[in-house]
């Protein structure tokens, strides 16, 4: 509830402040801002992290492509509702040598002599952002500034987490001779988990959720009514797994038409 109140207060302040500035602009600037709406094709860079209540946060990278459409909702001020749909691919490639050294109480150099352990994560999602936008035309310019706030619905189609050991060939041959191929694969082979499968994750608390809802707030700038750059930050209302949420910064480049 506090988060909803903060978003509502932020939107009110943004609209109130920019509306006051808009009324002081020239009639030419006002006319440029009073459009019926626009469409945007965009690409995004989405650096993100998962922040559990307990334990360290985990960072990963994402990229998105999508389209948005803005509809005017007020005749007196340039206020719009923007809705869209996008596809996002998230991934991580993490060196695990130091963590394995801690687990097995070994020196990290000893670990790297026998293997090159990597954790590889990937997730594919669809998202539907819905935002309230105020399109403020800068006086005597072809630049408009658009602060916005809203919510995003996200559905996670797939997610995998894989541990690759990349054993030194001589060490792997020795271990296979010692344990046999079957037992070696069970004990020391690469491991892959479906993040949305309870059997793979071990418990319902650790299993990831496919559907999420979150909030975002940010600002974008349009040049010549066509070229767009923007930045936003958001977090989840719902948990990705028990007591853990995803936080995302988005850097956007787009073309409006």
mmCIF file of C-alpha atoms in Angstrom:
data_model
loop_
_atom_site.group_PDB
_atom_site.id
_atom_site.type_symbol
_atom_site.label_atom_id
_atom_site.label_comp_id
_atom_site.label_asym_id
_atom_site.label_seq_id
_atom_site.Cartn_x
_atom_site.Cartn_y
_atom_site.Cartn_z
ATOM 1 C CA UNK A 1 0.000 0.000 0.000
ATOM 2 C CA UNK A 2 2.876 2.390 0.759
ATOM 3 C CA UNK A 3 4.315 1.728 -2.706
ATOM 4 C CA UNK A 4 0.974 2.506 -4.380
ATOM 5 C CA UNK A 5 0.682 5.760 -2.408
ATOM 6 C CA UNK A 6 4.229 6.734 -3.391
ATOM 7 C CA UNK A 7 3.505 6.104 -7.082
ATOM 8 C CA UNK A 8 0.257 8.079 -6.893
ATOM 9 C CA UNK A 9 1.956 11.000 -5.150
ATOM 10 C CA UNK A 10 4.831 10.960 -7.677
ATOM 11 C CA UNK A 11 2.415 10.989 -10.619
ATOM 12 C CA UNK A 12 0.459 13.896 -9.090
ATOM 13 C CA UNK A 13 3.622 15.901 -8.510
ATOM 14 C CA UNK A 14 4.899 15.220 -12.040
ATOM 15 C CA UNK A 15 1.604 16.210 -13.650
ATOM 16 C CA UNK A 16 1.156 19.276 -11.459
ATOM 17 C CA UNK A 17 4.683 20.585 -11.956
ATOM 18 C CA UNK A 18 4.844 19.991 -15.703
ATOM 19 C CA UNK A 19 1.311 21.319 -16.251
ATOM 20 C CA UNK A 20 2.259 24.603 -14.588
ATOM 21 C CA UNK A 21 5.317 24.897 -16.821
ATOM 22 C CA UNK A 22 3.304 23.954 -19.909
ATOM 23 C CA UNK A 23 0.813 26.805 -19.428
ATOM 24 C CA UNK A 24 3.666 29.325 -19.677
ATOM 25 C CA UNK A 25 4.814 28.042 -23.082
ATOM 26 C CA UNK A 26 4.065 29.743 -26.373
ATOM 27 C CA UNK A 27 1.016 28.667 -28.382
ATOM 28 C CA UNK A 28 3.302 26.986 -30.902
ATOM 29 C CA UNK A 29 4.862 24.770 -28.247
ATOM 30 C CA UNK A 30 1.430 23.920 -26.839
ATOM 31 C CA UNK A 31 0.152 22.934 -30.255
ATOM 32 C CA UNK A 32 3.131 20.628 -30.798
ATOM 33 C CA UNK A 33 2.473 18.883 -27.502
ATOM 34 C CA UNK A 34 -1.255 18.415 -28.140
ATOM 35 C CA UNK A 35 -1.039 15.291 -30.263
ATOM 36 C CA UNK A 36 -3.572 12.472 -30.302
ATOM 37 C CA UNK A 37 -0.914 9.904 -29.465
ATOM 38 C CA UNK A 38 1.954 7.975 -30.996
ATOM 39 C CA UNK A 39 3.378 4.513 -31.510
ATOM 40 C CA UNK A 40 6.901 3.506 -30.471
ATOM 41 C CA UNK A 41 9.123 0.633 -31.535
ATOM 42 C CA UNK A 42 11.855 0.233 -28.913
ATOM 43 C CA UNK A 43 14.877 -1.747 -27.796
ATOM 44 C CA UNK A 44 16.028 -1.834 -24.173
ATOM 45 C CA UNK A 45 18.984 -2.779 -22.048
ATOM 46 C CA UNK A 46 17.716 -4.202 -18.745
ATOM 47 C CA UNK A 47 20.382 -4.680 -16.040
ATOM 48 C CA UNK A 48 18.567 -6.418 -13.177
ATOM 49 C CA UNK A 49 19.063 -8.116 -9.843
ATOM 50 C CA UNK A 50 17.177 -10.530 -7.638
ATOM 51 C CA UNK A 51 17.070 -9.296 -4.054
ATOM 52 C CA UNK A 52 16.034 -11.916 -1.479
ATOM 53 C CA UNK A 53 15.219 -10.958 2.105
ATOM 54 C CA UNK A 54 18.117 -13.153 3.200
ATOM 55 C CA UNK A 55 21.384 -13.673 1.350
ATOM 56 C CA UNK A 56 23.228 -11.758 -1.326
ATOM 57 C CA UNK A 57 21.511 -10.287 -4.382
ATOM 58 C CA UNK A 58 22.280 -11.800 -7.790
ATOM 59 C CA UNK A 59 22.759 -9.577 -10.844
ATOM 60 C CA UNK A 60 21.993 -10.462 -14.448
ATOM 61 C CA UNK A 61 21.564 -8.741 -17.804
ATOM 62 C CA UNK A 62 18.527 -8.450 -20.047
ATOM 63 C CA UNK A 63 17.587 -7.116 -23.476
ATOM 64 C CA UNK A 64 14.072 -6.327 -24.721
ATOM 65 C CA UNK A 65 12.278 -5.415 -27.934
ATOM 66 C CA UNK A 66 8.698 -4.216 -28.144
ATOM 67 C CA UNK A 67 6.066 -1.739 -29.252
ATOM 68 C CA UNK A 68 4.041 0.822 -27.276
ATOM 69 C CA UNK A 69 0.997 2.892 -28.165
ATOM 70 C CA UNK A 70 0.066 6.158 -26.406
ATOM 71 C CA UNK A 71 -3.562 7.324 -26.192
ATOM 72 C CA UNK A 72 -4.547 10.821 -25.160
ATOM 73 C CA UNK A 73 -6.855 10.896 -22.113
ATOM 74 C CA UNK A 74 -7.256 14.654 -21.532
ATOM 75 C CA UNK A 75 -8.283 17.511 -23.834
ATOM 76 C CA UNK A 76 -6.920 20.259 -21.595
ATOM 77 C CA UNK A 77 -3.457 18.868 -20.802
ATOM 78 C CA UNK A 78 -1.177 16.506 -22.773
ATOM 79 C CA UNK A 79 -1.821 13.476 -20.561
ATOM 80 C CA UNK A 80 -1.617 10.000 -22.104
ATOM 81 C CA UNK A 81 -1.969 6.342 -21.229
ATOM 82 C CA UNK A 82 0.692 4.225 -22.916
ATOM 83 C CA UNK A 83 0.313 0.450 -23.272
ATOM 84 C CA UNK A 84 2.553 -2.020 -25.020
ATOM 85 C CA UNK A 85 3.937 -5.497 -25.364
ATOM 86 C CA UNK A 86 7.529 -6.664 -25.359
ATOM 87 C CA UNK A 87 9.786 -9.722 -25.275
ATOM 88 C CA UNK A 88 12.716 -9.895 -22.874
ATOM 89 C CA UNK A 89 15.710 -12.224 -22.742
ATOM 90 C CA UNK A 90 17.669 -12.292 -19.479
ATOM 91 C CA UNK A 91 20.968 -14.071 -18.910
ATOM 92 C CA UNK A 92 23.999 -14.443 -16.657
ATOM 93 C CA UNK A 93 27.397 -16.113 -17.010
ATOM 94 C CA UNK A 94 29.105 -16.201 -13.610
ATOM 95 C CA UNK A 95 32.543 -17.515 -12.612
ATOM 96 C CA UNK A 96 32.029 -19.926 -9.694
ATOM 97 C CA UNK A 97 35.635 -20.775 -8.770
ATOM 98 C CA UNK A 98 35.644 -18.669 -5.593
ATOM 99 C CA UNK A 99 32.338 -20.119 -4.384
ATOM 100 C CA UNK A 100 33.470 -23.705 -4.989
ATOM 101 C CA UNK A 101 36.668 -22.932 -3.105
ATOM 102 C CA UNK A 102 34.610 -21.802 -0.112
ATOM 103 C CA UNK A 103 32.322 -24.835 -0.292
ATOM 104 C CA UNK A 104 35.162 -27.377 -0.406
ATOM 105 C CA UNK A 105 37.552 -25.341 1.778
ATOM 106 C CA UNK A 106 40.157 -25.201 -0.985
ATOM 107 C CA UNK A 107 42.363 -22.514 -2.433
ATOM 108 C CA UNK A 108 40.821 -20.872 -5.498
ATOM 109 C CA UNK A 109 43.998 -21.481 -7.514
ATOM 110 C CA UNK A 110 43.677 -25.211 -6.818
ATOM 111 C CA UNK A 111 40.110 -25.128 -8.150
ATOM 112 C CA UNK A 112 41.098 -23.346 -11.367
ATOM 113 C CA UNK A 113 43.871 -25.898 -12.016
ATOM 114 C CA UNK A 114 41.359 -28.716 -12.379
ATOM 115 C CA UNK A 115 38.241 -26.947 -13.723
ATOM 116 C CA UNK A 116 36.705 -23.689 -14.936
ATOM 117 C CA UNK A 117 33.288 -23.651 -13.219
ATOM 118 C CA UNK A 118 30.569 -21.400 -14.659
ATOM 119 C CA UNK A 119 26.969 -20.770 -13.684
ATOM 120 C CA UNK A 120 24.793 -19.955 -16.708
ATOM 121 C CA UNK A 121 21.304 -18.552 -16.284
ATOM 122 C CA UNK A 122 18.739 -17.603 -18.920
ATOM 123 C CA UNK A 123 15.069 -16.614 -18.884
ATOM 124 C CA UNK A 124 12.647 -15.676 -21.651
ATOM 125 C CA UNK A 125 9.644 -13.471 -20.786
ATOM 126 C CA UNK A 126 6.791 -11.460 -22.280
ATOM 127 C CA UNK A 127 5.766 -8.183 -20.660
ATOM 128 C CA UNK A 128 2.893 -5.728 -20.909
ATOM 129 C CA UNK A 129 3.701 -2.235 -19.560
ATOM 130 C CA UNK A 130 0.886 0.245 -18.815
ATOM 131 C CA UNK A 131 1.946 3.801 -17.897
ATOM 132 C CA UNK A 132 0.495 7.240 -17.274
ATOM 133 C CA UNK A 133 2.539 9.726 -19.346
ATOM 134 C CA UNK A 134 2.710 13.525 -19.355
ATOM 135 C CA UNK A 135 4.168 14.798 -22.640
ATOM 136 C CA UNK A 136 5.751 18.191 -21.945
ATOM 137 C CA UNK A 137 6.944 20.108 -25.015
ATOM 138 C CA UNK A 138 10.010 22.235 -24.284
ATOM 139 C CA UNK A 139 9.429 25.886 -25.323
ATOM 140 C CA UNK A 140 10.689 26.863 -28.785
ATOM 141 C CA UNK A 141 12.201 23.440 -29.470
ATOM 142 C CA UNK A 142 11.510 20.110 -31.154
ATOM 143 C CA UNK A 143 12.115 18.213 -27.911
ATOM 144 C CA UNK A 144 9.431 16.829 -25.628
ATOM 145 C CA UNK A 145 10.028 15.392 -22.155
ATOM 146 C CA UNK A 146 7.683 12.674 -20.912
ATOM 147 C CA UNK A 147 7.789 11.568 -17.259
ATOM 148 C CA UNK A 148 5.781 8.406 -16.620
ATOM 149 C CA UNK A 149 4.752 5.903 -13.956
ATOM 150 C CA UNK A 150 2.830 2.668 -14.170
ATOM 151 C CA UNK A 151 2.747 -1.108 -13.843
ATOM 152 C CA UNK A 152 4.109 -4.025 -15.865
ATOM 153 C CA UNK A 153 2.643 -7.499 -16.182
ATOM 154 C CA UNK A 154 5.241 -10.168 -16.978
ATOM 155 C CA UNK A 155 4.915 -13.831 -17.906
ATOM 156 C CA UNK A 156 8.064 -15.967 -17.774
ATOM 157 C CA UNK A 157 7.933 -18.637 -20.470
ATOM 158 C CA UNK A 158 11.137 -20.468 -19.580
ATOM 159 C CA UNK A 159 14.082 -20.267 -17.209
ATOM 160 C CA UNK A 160 17.168 -22.444 -16.804
ATOM 161 C CA UNK A 161 20.130 -22.424 -14.441
ATOM 162 C CA UNK A 162 23.101 -24.566 -15.437
ATOM 163 C CA UNK A 163 26.337 -25.374 -13.631
ATOM 164 C CA UNK A 164 29.220 -26.237 -15.988
ATOM 165 C CA UNK A 165 32.466 -27.503 -14.451
ATOM 166 C CA UNK A 166 34.642 -27.626 -17.604
ATOM 167 C CA UNK A 167 37.067 -30.105 -16.067
ATOM 168 C CA UNK A 168 40.692 -30.294 -17.105
ATOM 169 C CA UNK A 169 40.847 -33.171 -19.574
ATOM 170 C CA UNK A 170 43.565 -35.127 -17.716
ATOM 171 C CA UNK A 171 41.793 -34.699 -14.369
ATOM 172 C CA UNK A 172 38.453 -35.755 -15.889
ATOM 173 C CA UNK A 173 40.010 -38.871 -17.411
ATOM 174 C CA UNK A 174 41.525 -39.777 -14.036
ATOM 175 C CA UNK A 175 38.193 -39.239 -12.211
ATOM 176 C CA UNK A 176 36.260 -41.308 -14.756
ATOM 177 C CA UNK A 177 38.745 -44.151 -14.290
ATOM 178 C CA UNK A 178 38.294 -43.881 -10.501
ATOM 179 C CA UNK A 179 34.480 -43.597 -10.367
ATOM 180 C CA UNK A 180 33.257 -44.921 -13.703
ATOM 181 C CA UNK A 181 31.380 -42.854 -16.256
ATOM 182 C CA UNK A 182 27.919 -43.174 -14.684
ATOM 183 C CA UNK A 183 28.950 -42.215 -11.163
ATOM 184 C CA UNK A 184 31.194 -39.444 -12.471
ATOM 185 C CA UNK A 185 28.263 -37.871 -14.316
ATOM 186 C CA UNK A 186 26.065 -38.150 -11.212
ATOM 187 C CA UNK A 187 28.659 -36.617 -8.884
ATOM 188 C CA UNK A 188 30.708 -34.299 -11.079
ATOM 189 C CA UNK A 189 28.770 -33.823 -14.303
ATOM 190 C CA UNK A 190 27.181 -30.566 -15.458
ATOM 191 C CA UNK A 191 23.889 -29.798 -13.714
ATOM 192 C CA UNK A 192 20.877 -28.025 -15.230
ATOM 193 C CA UNK A 193 17.695 -26.983 -13.419
ATOM 194 C CA UNK A 194 14.362 -25.798 -14.737
ATOM 195 C CA UNK A 195 13.664 -22.826 -12.457
ATOM 196 C CA UNK A 196 9.892 -23.369 -12.767
ATOM 197 C CA UNK A 197 9.986 -27.097 -11.973
ATOM 198 C CA UNK A 198 9.408 -28.030 -8.327
ATOM 199 C CA UNK A 199 11.223 -31.361 -8.719
ATOM 200 C CA UNK A 200 14.332 -29.612 -10.048
ATOM 201 C CA UNK A 201 14.271 -26.812 -7.460
ATOM 202 C CA UNK A 202 13.602 -29.086 -4.485
ATOM 203 C CA UNK A 203 10.738 -27.173 -2.837
ATOM 204 C CA UNK A 204 7.798 -24.929 -3.660
ATOM 205 C CA UNK A 205 9.508 -22.020 -1.852
ATOM 206 C CA UNK A 206 12.509 -22.201 -4.207
ATOM 207 C CA UNK A 207 10.450 -22.702 -7.372
ATOM 208 C CA UNK A 208 10.144 -19.576 -9.535
ATOM 209 C CA UNK A 209 6.767 -18.043 -10.411
ATOM 210 C CA UNK A 210 5.764 -17.598 -14.044
ATOM 211 C CA UNK A 211 3.434 -14.614 -13.609
ATOM 212 C CA UNK A 212 4.553 -11.345 -12.004
ATOM 213 C CA UNK A 213 3.312 -7.802 -11.610
ATOM 214 C CA UNK A 214 5.555 -4.836 -10.872
ATOM 215 C CA UNK A 215 5.827 -1.058 -11.025
ATOM 216 C CA UNK A 216 8.036 1.346 -12.965
ATOM 217 C CA UNK A 217 8.766 5.061 -12.972
ATOM 218 C CA UNK A 218 10.956 6.994 -15.399
ATOM 219 C CA UNK A 219 11.291 9.674 -18.042
ATOM 220 C CA UNK A 220 11.791 9.710 -21.806
ATOM 221 C CA UNK A 221 12.677 12.381 -24.354
ATOM 222 C CA UNK A 222 11.476 12.580 -27.953
ATOM 223 C CA UNK A 223 13.333 14.498 -30.648
ATOM 224 C CA UNK A 224 11.510 15.750 -33.770
ATOM 225 C CA UNK A 225 8.562 13.618 -32.568
ATOM 226 C CA UNK A 226 10.401 10.511 -33.798
ATOM 227 C CA UNK A 227 13.573 9.582 -31.928
ATOM 228 C CA UNK A 228 13.229 8.507 -28.299
ATOM 229 C CA UNK A 229 15.636 7.883 -25.429
ATOM 230 C CA UNK A 230 14.526 7.000 -21.935
ATOM 231 C CA UNK A 231 15.462 5.607 -18.553
ATOM 232 C CA UNK A 232 13.322 3.963 -15.907
ATOM 233 C CA UNK A 233 13.537 1.912 -12.740
ATOM 234 C CA UNK A 234 11.092 -0.654 -11.411
ATOM 235 C CA UNK A 235 10.593 -3.535 -9.035
ATOM 236 C CA UNK A 236 8.121 -6.363 -8.521
ATOM 237 C CA UNK A 237 5.050 -6.302 -6.330
ATOM 238 C CA UNK A 238 4.903 -10.097 -6.531
ATOM 239 C CA UNK A 239 7.760 -12.442 -5.604
ATOM 240 C CA UNK A 240 9.734 -14.386 -8.200
ATOM 241 C CA UNK A 241 10.246 -17.007 -5.498
ATOM 242 C CA UNK A 242 9.618 -16.882 -1.757
ATOM 243 C CA UNK A 243 10.813 -13.548 -0.289
ATOM 244 C CA UNK A 244 12.668 -12.508 -3.443
ATOM 245 C CA UNK A 245 11.856 -9.844 -6.040
ATOM 246 C CA UNK A 246 13.425 -8.621 -9.281
ATOM 247 C CA UNK A 247 14.602 -4.996 -9.579
ATOM 248 C CA UNK A 248 15.265 -3.620 -13.055
ATOM 249 C CA UNK A 249 16.801 -0.520 -14.620
ATOM 250 C CA UNK A 250 15.813 0.021 -18.258
ATOM 251 C CA UNK A 251 17.677 2.120 -20.830
ATOM 252 C CA UNK A 252 15.464 2.626 -23.888
ATOM 253 C CA UNK A 253 16.063 3.648 -27.498
ATOM 254 C CA UNK A 254 13.034 3.960 -29.739
ATOM 255 C CA UNK A 255 11.479 5.277 -32.909
ATOM 256 C CA UNK A 256 8.052 6.955 -32.717
ATOM 257 C CA UNK A 257 5.567 7.084 -35.568
#
